[in-house]
Coordinates of C-alpha atoms in Angstrom, one line a residue:
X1 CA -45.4 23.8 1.6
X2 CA -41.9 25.3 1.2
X3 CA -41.6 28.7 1.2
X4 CA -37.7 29.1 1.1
X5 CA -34.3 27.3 0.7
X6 CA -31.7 28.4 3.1
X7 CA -28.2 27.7 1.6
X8 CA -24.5 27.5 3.5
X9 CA -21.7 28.9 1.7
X10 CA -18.7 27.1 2.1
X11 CA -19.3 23.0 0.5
X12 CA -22.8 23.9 -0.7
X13 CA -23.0 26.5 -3.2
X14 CA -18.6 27.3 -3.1
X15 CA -15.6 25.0 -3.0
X16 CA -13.7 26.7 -1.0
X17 CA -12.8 25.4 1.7
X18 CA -9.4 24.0 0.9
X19 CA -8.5 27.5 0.2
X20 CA -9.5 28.4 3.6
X21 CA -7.5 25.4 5.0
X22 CA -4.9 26.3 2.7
X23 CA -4.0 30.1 3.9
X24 CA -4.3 28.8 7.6
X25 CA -1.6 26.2 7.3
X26 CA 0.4 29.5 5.6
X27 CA -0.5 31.9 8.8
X28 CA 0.5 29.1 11.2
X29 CA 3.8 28.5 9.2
X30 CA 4.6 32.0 9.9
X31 CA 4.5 31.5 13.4
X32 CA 6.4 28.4 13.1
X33 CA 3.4 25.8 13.6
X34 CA 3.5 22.8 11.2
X35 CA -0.3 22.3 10.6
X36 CA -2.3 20.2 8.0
X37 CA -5.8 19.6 6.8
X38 CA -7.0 17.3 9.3
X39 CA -6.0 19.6 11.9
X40 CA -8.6 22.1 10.7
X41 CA -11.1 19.6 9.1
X42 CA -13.2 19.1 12.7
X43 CA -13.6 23.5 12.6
X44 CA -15.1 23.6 9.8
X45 CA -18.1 25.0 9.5
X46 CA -18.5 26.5 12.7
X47 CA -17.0 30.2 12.3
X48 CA -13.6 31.7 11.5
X49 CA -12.8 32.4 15.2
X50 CA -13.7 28.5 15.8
X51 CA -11.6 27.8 12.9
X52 CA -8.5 29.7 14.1
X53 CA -8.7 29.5 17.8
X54 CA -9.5 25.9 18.3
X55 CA -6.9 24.7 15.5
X56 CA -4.4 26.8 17.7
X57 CA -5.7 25.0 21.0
X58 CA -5.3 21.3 19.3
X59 CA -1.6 22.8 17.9
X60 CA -0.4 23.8 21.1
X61 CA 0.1 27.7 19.9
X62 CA -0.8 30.5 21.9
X63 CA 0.3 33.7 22.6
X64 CA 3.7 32.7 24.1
X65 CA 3.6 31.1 20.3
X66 CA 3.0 34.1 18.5
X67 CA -0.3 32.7 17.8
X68 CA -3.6 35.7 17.5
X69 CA -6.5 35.6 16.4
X70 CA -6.9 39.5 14.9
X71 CA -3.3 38.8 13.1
X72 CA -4.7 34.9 11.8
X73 CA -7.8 37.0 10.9
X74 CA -6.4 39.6 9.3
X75 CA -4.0 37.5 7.6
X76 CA -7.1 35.6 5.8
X77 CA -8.3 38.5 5.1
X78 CA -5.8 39.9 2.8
X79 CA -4.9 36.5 1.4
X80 CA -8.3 35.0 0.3
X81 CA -9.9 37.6 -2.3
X82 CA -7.1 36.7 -4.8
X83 CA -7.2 33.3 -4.3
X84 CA -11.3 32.7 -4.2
X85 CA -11.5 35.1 -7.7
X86 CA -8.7 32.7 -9.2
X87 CA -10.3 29.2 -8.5
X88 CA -13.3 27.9 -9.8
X89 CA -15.4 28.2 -6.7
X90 CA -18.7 27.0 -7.6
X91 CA -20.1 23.8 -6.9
X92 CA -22.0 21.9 -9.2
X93 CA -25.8 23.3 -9.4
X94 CA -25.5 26.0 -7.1
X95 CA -26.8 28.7 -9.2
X96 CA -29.0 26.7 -11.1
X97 CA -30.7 25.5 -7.8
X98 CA -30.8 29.3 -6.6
X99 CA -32.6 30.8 -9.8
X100 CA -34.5 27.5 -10.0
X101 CA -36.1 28.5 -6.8
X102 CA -36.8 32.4 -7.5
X103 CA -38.1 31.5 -10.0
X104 CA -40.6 28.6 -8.7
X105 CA -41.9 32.1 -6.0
X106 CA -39.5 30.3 -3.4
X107 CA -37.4 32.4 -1.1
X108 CA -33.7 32.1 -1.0
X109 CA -31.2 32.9 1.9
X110 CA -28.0 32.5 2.5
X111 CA -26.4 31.3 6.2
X112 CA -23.0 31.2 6.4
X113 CA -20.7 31.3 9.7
X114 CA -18.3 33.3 7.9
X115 CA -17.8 36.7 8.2
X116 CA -19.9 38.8 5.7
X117 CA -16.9 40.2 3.8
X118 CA -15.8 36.8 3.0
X119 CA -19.9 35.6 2.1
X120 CA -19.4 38.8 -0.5
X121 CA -16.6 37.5 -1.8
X122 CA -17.9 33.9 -2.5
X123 CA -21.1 35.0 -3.6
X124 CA -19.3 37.4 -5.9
X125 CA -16.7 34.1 -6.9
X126 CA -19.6 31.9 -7.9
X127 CA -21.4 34.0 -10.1
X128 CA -24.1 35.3 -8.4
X129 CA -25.2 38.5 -6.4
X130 CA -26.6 39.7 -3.6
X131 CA -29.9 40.0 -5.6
X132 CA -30.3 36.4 -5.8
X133 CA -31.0 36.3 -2.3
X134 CA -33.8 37.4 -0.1
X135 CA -31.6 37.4 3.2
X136 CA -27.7 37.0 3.7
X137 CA -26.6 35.8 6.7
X138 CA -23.2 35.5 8.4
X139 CA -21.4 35.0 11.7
X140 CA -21.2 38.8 12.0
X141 CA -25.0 38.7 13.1
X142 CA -25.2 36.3 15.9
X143 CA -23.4 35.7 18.9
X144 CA -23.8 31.9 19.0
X145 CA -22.4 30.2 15.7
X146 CA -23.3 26.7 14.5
X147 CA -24.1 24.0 16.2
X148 CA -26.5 26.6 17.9
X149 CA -29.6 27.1 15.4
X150 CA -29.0 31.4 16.3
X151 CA -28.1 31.8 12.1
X152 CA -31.4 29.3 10.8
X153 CA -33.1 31.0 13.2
X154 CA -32.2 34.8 12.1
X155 CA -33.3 33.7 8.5
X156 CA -36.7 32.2 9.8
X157 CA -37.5 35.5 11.2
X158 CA -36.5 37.7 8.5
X159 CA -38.1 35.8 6.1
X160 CA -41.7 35.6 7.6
X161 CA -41.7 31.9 7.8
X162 CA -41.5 29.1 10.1
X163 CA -39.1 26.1 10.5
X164 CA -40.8 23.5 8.6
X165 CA -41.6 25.9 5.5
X166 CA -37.7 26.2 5.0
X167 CA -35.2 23.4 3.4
X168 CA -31.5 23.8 5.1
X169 CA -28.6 22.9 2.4
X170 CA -25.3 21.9 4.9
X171 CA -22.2 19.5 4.3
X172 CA -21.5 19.8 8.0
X173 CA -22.5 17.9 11.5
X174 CA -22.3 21.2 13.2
X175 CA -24.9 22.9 10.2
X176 CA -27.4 19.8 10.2
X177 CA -27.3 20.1 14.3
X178 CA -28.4 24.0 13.7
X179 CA -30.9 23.3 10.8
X180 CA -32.5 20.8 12.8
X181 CA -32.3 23.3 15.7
X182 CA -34.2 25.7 14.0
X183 CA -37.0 23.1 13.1
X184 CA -36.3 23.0 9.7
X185 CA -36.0 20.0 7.1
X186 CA -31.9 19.6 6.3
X187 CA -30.8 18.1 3.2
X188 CA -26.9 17.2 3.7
X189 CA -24.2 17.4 0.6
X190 CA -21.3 15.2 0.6
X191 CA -19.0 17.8 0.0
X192 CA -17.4 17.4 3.3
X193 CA -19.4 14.8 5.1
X194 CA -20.2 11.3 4.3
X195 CA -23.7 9.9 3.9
X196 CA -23.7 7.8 7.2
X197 CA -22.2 10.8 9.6
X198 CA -25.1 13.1 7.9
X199 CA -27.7 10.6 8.6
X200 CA -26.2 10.2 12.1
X201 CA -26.3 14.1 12.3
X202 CA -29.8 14.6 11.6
X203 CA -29.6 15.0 8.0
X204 CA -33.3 14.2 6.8
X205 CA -31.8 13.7 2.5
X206 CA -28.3 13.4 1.3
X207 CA -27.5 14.2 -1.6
X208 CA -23.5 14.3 -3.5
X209 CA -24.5 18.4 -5.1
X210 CA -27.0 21.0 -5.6
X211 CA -27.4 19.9 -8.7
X212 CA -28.8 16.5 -7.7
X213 CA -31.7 18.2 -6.0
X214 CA -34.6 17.0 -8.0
X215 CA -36.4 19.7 -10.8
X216 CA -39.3 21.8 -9.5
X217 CA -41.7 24.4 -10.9
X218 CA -44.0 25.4 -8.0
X219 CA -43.6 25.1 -4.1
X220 CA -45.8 22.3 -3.9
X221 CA -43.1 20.2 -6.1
X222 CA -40.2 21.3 -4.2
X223 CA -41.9 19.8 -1.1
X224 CA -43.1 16.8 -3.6
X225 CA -38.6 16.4 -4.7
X226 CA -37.4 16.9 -1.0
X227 CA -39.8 14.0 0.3
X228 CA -38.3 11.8 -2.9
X229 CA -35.4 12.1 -1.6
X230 CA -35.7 12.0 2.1
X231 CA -34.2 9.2 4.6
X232 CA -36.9 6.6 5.7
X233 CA -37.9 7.7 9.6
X234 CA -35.7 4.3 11.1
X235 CA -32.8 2.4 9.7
X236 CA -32.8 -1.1 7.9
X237 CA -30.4 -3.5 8.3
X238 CA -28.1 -4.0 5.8
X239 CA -25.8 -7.0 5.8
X240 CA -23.7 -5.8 9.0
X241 CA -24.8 -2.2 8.8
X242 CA -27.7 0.0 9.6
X243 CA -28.9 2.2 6.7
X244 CA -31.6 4.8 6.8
X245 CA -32.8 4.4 3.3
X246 CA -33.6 6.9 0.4
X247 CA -37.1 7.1 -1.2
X248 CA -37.0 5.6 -4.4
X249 CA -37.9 8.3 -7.1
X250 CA -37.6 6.2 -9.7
X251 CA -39.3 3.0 -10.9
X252 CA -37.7 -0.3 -10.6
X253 CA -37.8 -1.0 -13.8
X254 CA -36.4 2.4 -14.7
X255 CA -33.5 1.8 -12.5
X256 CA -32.8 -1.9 -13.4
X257 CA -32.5 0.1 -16.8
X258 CA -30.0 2.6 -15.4
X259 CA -28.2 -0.4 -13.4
X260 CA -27.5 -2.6 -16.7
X261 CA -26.2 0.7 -18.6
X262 CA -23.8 1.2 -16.2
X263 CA -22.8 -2.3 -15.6
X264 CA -21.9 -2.8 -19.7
X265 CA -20.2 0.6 -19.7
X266 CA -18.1 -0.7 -17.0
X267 CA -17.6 -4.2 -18.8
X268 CA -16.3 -2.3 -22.1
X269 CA -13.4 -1.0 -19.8
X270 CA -12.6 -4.1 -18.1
X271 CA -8.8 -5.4 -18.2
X272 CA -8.7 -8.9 -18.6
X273 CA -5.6 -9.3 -21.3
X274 CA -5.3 -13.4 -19.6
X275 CA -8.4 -14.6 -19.6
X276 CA -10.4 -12.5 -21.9
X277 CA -13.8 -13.2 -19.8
X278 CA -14.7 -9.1 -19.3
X279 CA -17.4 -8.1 -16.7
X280 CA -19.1 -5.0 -15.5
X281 CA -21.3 -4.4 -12.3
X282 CA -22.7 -1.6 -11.1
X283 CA -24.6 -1.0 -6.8
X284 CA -27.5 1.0 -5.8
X285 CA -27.0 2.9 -3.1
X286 CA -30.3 2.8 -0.5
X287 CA -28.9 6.0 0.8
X288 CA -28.4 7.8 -2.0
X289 CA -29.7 6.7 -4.7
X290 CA -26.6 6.9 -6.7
X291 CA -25.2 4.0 -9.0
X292 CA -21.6 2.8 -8.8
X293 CA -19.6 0.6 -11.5
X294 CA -16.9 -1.4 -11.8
X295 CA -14.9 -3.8 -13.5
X296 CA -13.1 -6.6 -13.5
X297 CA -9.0 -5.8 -13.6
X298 CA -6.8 -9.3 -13.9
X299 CA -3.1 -9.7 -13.0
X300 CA -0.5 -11.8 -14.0
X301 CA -0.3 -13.1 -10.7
X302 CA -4.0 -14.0 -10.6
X303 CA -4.5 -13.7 -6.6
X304 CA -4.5 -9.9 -7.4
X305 CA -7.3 -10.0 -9.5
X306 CA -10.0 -7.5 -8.5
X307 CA -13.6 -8.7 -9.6
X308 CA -16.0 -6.3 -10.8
X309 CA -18.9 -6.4 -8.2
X310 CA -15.9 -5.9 -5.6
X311 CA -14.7 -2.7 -7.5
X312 CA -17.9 -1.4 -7.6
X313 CA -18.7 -1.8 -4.1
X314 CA -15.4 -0.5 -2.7
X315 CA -16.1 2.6 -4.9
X316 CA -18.9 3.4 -3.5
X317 CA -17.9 2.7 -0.1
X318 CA -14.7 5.2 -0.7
X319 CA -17.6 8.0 -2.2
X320 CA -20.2 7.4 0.7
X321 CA -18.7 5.2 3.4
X322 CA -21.0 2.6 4.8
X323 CA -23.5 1.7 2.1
X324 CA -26.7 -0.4 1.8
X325 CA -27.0 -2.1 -1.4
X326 CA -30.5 -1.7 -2.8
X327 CA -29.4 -3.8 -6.2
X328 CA -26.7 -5.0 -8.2
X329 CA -26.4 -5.6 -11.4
X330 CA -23.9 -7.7 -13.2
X331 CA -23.2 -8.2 -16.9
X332 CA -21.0 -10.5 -18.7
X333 CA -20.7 -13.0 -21.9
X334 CA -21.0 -16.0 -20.9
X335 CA -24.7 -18.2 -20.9
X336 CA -26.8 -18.1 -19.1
X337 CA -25.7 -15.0 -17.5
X338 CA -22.6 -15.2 -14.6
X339 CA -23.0 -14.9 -10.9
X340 CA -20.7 -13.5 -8.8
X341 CA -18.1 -15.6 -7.4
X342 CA -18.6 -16.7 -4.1
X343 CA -15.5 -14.5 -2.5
X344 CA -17.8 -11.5 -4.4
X345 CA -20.6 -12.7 -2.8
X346 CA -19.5 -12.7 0.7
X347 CA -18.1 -8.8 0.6
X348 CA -21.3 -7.9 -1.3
X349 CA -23.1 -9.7 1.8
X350 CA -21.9 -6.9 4.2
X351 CA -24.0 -4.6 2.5
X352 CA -27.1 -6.2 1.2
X353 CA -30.6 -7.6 2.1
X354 CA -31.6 -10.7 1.7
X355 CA -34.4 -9.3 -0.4
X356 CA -31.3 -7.2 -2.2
X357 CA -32.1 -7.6 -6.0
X358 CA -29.8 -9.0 -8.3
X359 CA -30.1 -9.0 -11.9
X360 CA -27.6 -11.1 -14.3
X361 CA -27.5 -10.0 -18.0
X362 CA -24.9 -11.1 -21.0
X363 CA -24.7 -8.9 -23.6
X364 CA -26.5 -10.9 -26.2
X365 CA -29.6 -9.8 -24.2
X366 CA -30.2 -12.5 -21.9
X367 CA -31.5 -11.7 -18.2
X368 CA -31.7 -13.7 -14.9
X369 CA -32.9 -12.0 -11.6
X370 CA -32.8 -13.5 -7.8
X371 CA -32.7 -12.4 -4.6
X372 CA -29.5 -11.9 -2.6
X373 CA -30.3 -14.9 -0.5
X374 CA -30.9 -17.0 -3.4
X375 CA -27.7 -16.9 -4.2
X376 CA -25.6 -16.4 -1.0
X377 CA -28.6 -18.2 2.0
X378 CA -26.1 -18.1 4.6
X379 CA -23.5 -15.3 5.2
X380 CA -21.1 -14.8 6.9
X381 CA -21.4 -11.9 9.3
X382 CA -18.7 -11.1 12.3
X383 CA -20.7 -12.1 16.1
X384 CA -20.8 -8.5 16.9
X385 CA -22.1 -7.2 14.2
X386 CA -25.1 -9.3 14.0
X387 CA -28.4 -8.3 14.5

């Protein structure tokens, strides 16, 4: 059973981060230090002295610098409240997924590296309160900081409950390695972290928001949506990649549905002024369980012309990285139905089965379905990335 839902702030239930980010790069310009976001992308997550101090360390500022941590801290400090109350901090589904839970009898925490000055201010920033949770959290009340499970761990005990009665929300490696820690079931966003580094991390679900969590009324079906969408215990093979799969909480033939929608919304937008011939697709991640759509967009030089199942695939490579393609679907005019060409079929290879299902449809209502290896028996796969 689950008994409570222990949030992080920063990527889970507030978009703040960049702001964060944002007023370091200003304290470190003070102290003449050029810095950017990727220097403080790997400290995030873990703490504001981790944040500070090891961005300094990878910058080459110190003390002989100007750099300190009590000015960088105080800095923050007077900097942030204006900027968090003017931005639109909350992420999609974060209070609905908090009162969703009170009001299932499920406990809510928050656990938040951060000190608790700035978890008041975000909690404050996103429209909640401190009444919406059972337990708060923050760096001020441990001495070890994520990675180390110390935070989960505080929460377990305060709320009367053991590791596997509690669901972890993170977007971090560092806050799926502490969830984990703490014995507890960690459902990763992709706020900050892809699909495949939260799998790699530990993460047992990913999901892109809160509000993708599935809808619950009772304990018994929060534990019923976080096993819907949890990873498969090993990975699968997909094409040249290794995917730990989603659980399907749909039907297929609710999906294949879903799939064709999105493929002839994609086809209605496709640009194809030379030859006139539009097509949509749209990919199921394995992952995820999201859908992604594309179109086909010609050129006058027609070498440049993008097909749709290779839009659709490179979107939602750039929104997850590495992908497994559960099915694709592909709609177009012509009769019977069009394929994908075979240059489509070879980059769609990388991510797909065999057993990958593939469903042709024209918009006059005509449907063909094969298998991936139907269509493309032999691909191509670079020698060392075979399997």
């Amino acid at each position: 059973m689950i008994r409570a839902f222990l949030f992080d702030m920063d990527g889970v239930l507030a978009d703040t981060e960049a702001i964060s980010v944002a007023i370091g790069i200003e304290y470190f310009r003070t102290i003449g230090v050029k810095a950017s976001y990727s220097d403080f992308q790997p400290n995030l997550g873990a703490g504001e002295r981790a944040f500070f101090d090891r961005t300094a360390l990878s910058l080459g500022a110190d003390d002989k610098t100007g750099y300190s941590y009590d000015a960088a801290s105080l800095y923050f400090r007077k900097r942030y409240p204006e900027l968090v109350r003017k931005a639109k901090a909350a992420l999609p589904g974060a209070a609905g997924l908090v009162h969703m839970a009170r009001r299932s009898g499920i406990m809510t925490a928050v656990a938040s590296s951060a000190p608790s000055w700035k978890v008041r201010e975000n909690i404050e920033a996103i429209g909640l309160s401190a009444e919406d949770f059972d337990f708060i959290a923050s760096g001020d009340d441990i001495k070890r900081n994520k990675p180390e499970k110390d935070i989960y761990e505080l929460c377990l005990i305060k709320l009367g409950i053991d590791g596997s009665e509690a669901v972890v929300f993170e977007d971090s490696a560092s806050g799926i390695a502490s969830g984990k820690g703490a014995g507890c079931h960690v459902v990763s966003l992709m706020t900050t972290i892809d699909a495949e580094s939260a799998g790699r991390a530990g993460a047992d679900a990913v999901i892109s928001d809160l509000s993708a969590f599935p809808a619950f009324s009772s304990p018994e079906e929060a534990a019923d949506a976080l096993d819907s969408i949890s990873y498969e215990e090993k990975g699968v093979a997909y094409g040249a990649n290794i995917i730990r799969p989603g659980k399907r909480r749909m039907s297929d033939s609710f999906t294949i549905e879903r799939m064709k929608k999105a493929a002839a919304k994609a086809r209605d937008n496709a640009y194809a002024p030379y030859s006139s011939f539009k097509v949509g697709a749209a990919v199921l991640s394995a992952a995820t369980g999201r859908i992604y759509s594309g179109c086909n967009m010609e050129n006058s030089s027609y070498g440049a012309t993008i097909c749709a199942e290779r839009n659709a695939i490179t979107t939602a490579v750039a929104a997850e990285g590495t992908v497994g393609i559960d099915m694709i679907a592909v709609c177009s005019d012509d009769d019977p139905p069009s394929p994908p060409c075979a240059l489509c079929l070879q980059v769609l290879a990388e991510f797909s089965r065999p057993d990958t299902l593939v469903v042709l449809f024209s918009v006059s209502g005509k449907e063909l379905r094969y298998k991936f290896s139907e269509l493309l028996p032999n691909p191509f796969v670079f020698p060392t990335m075979r399997r």
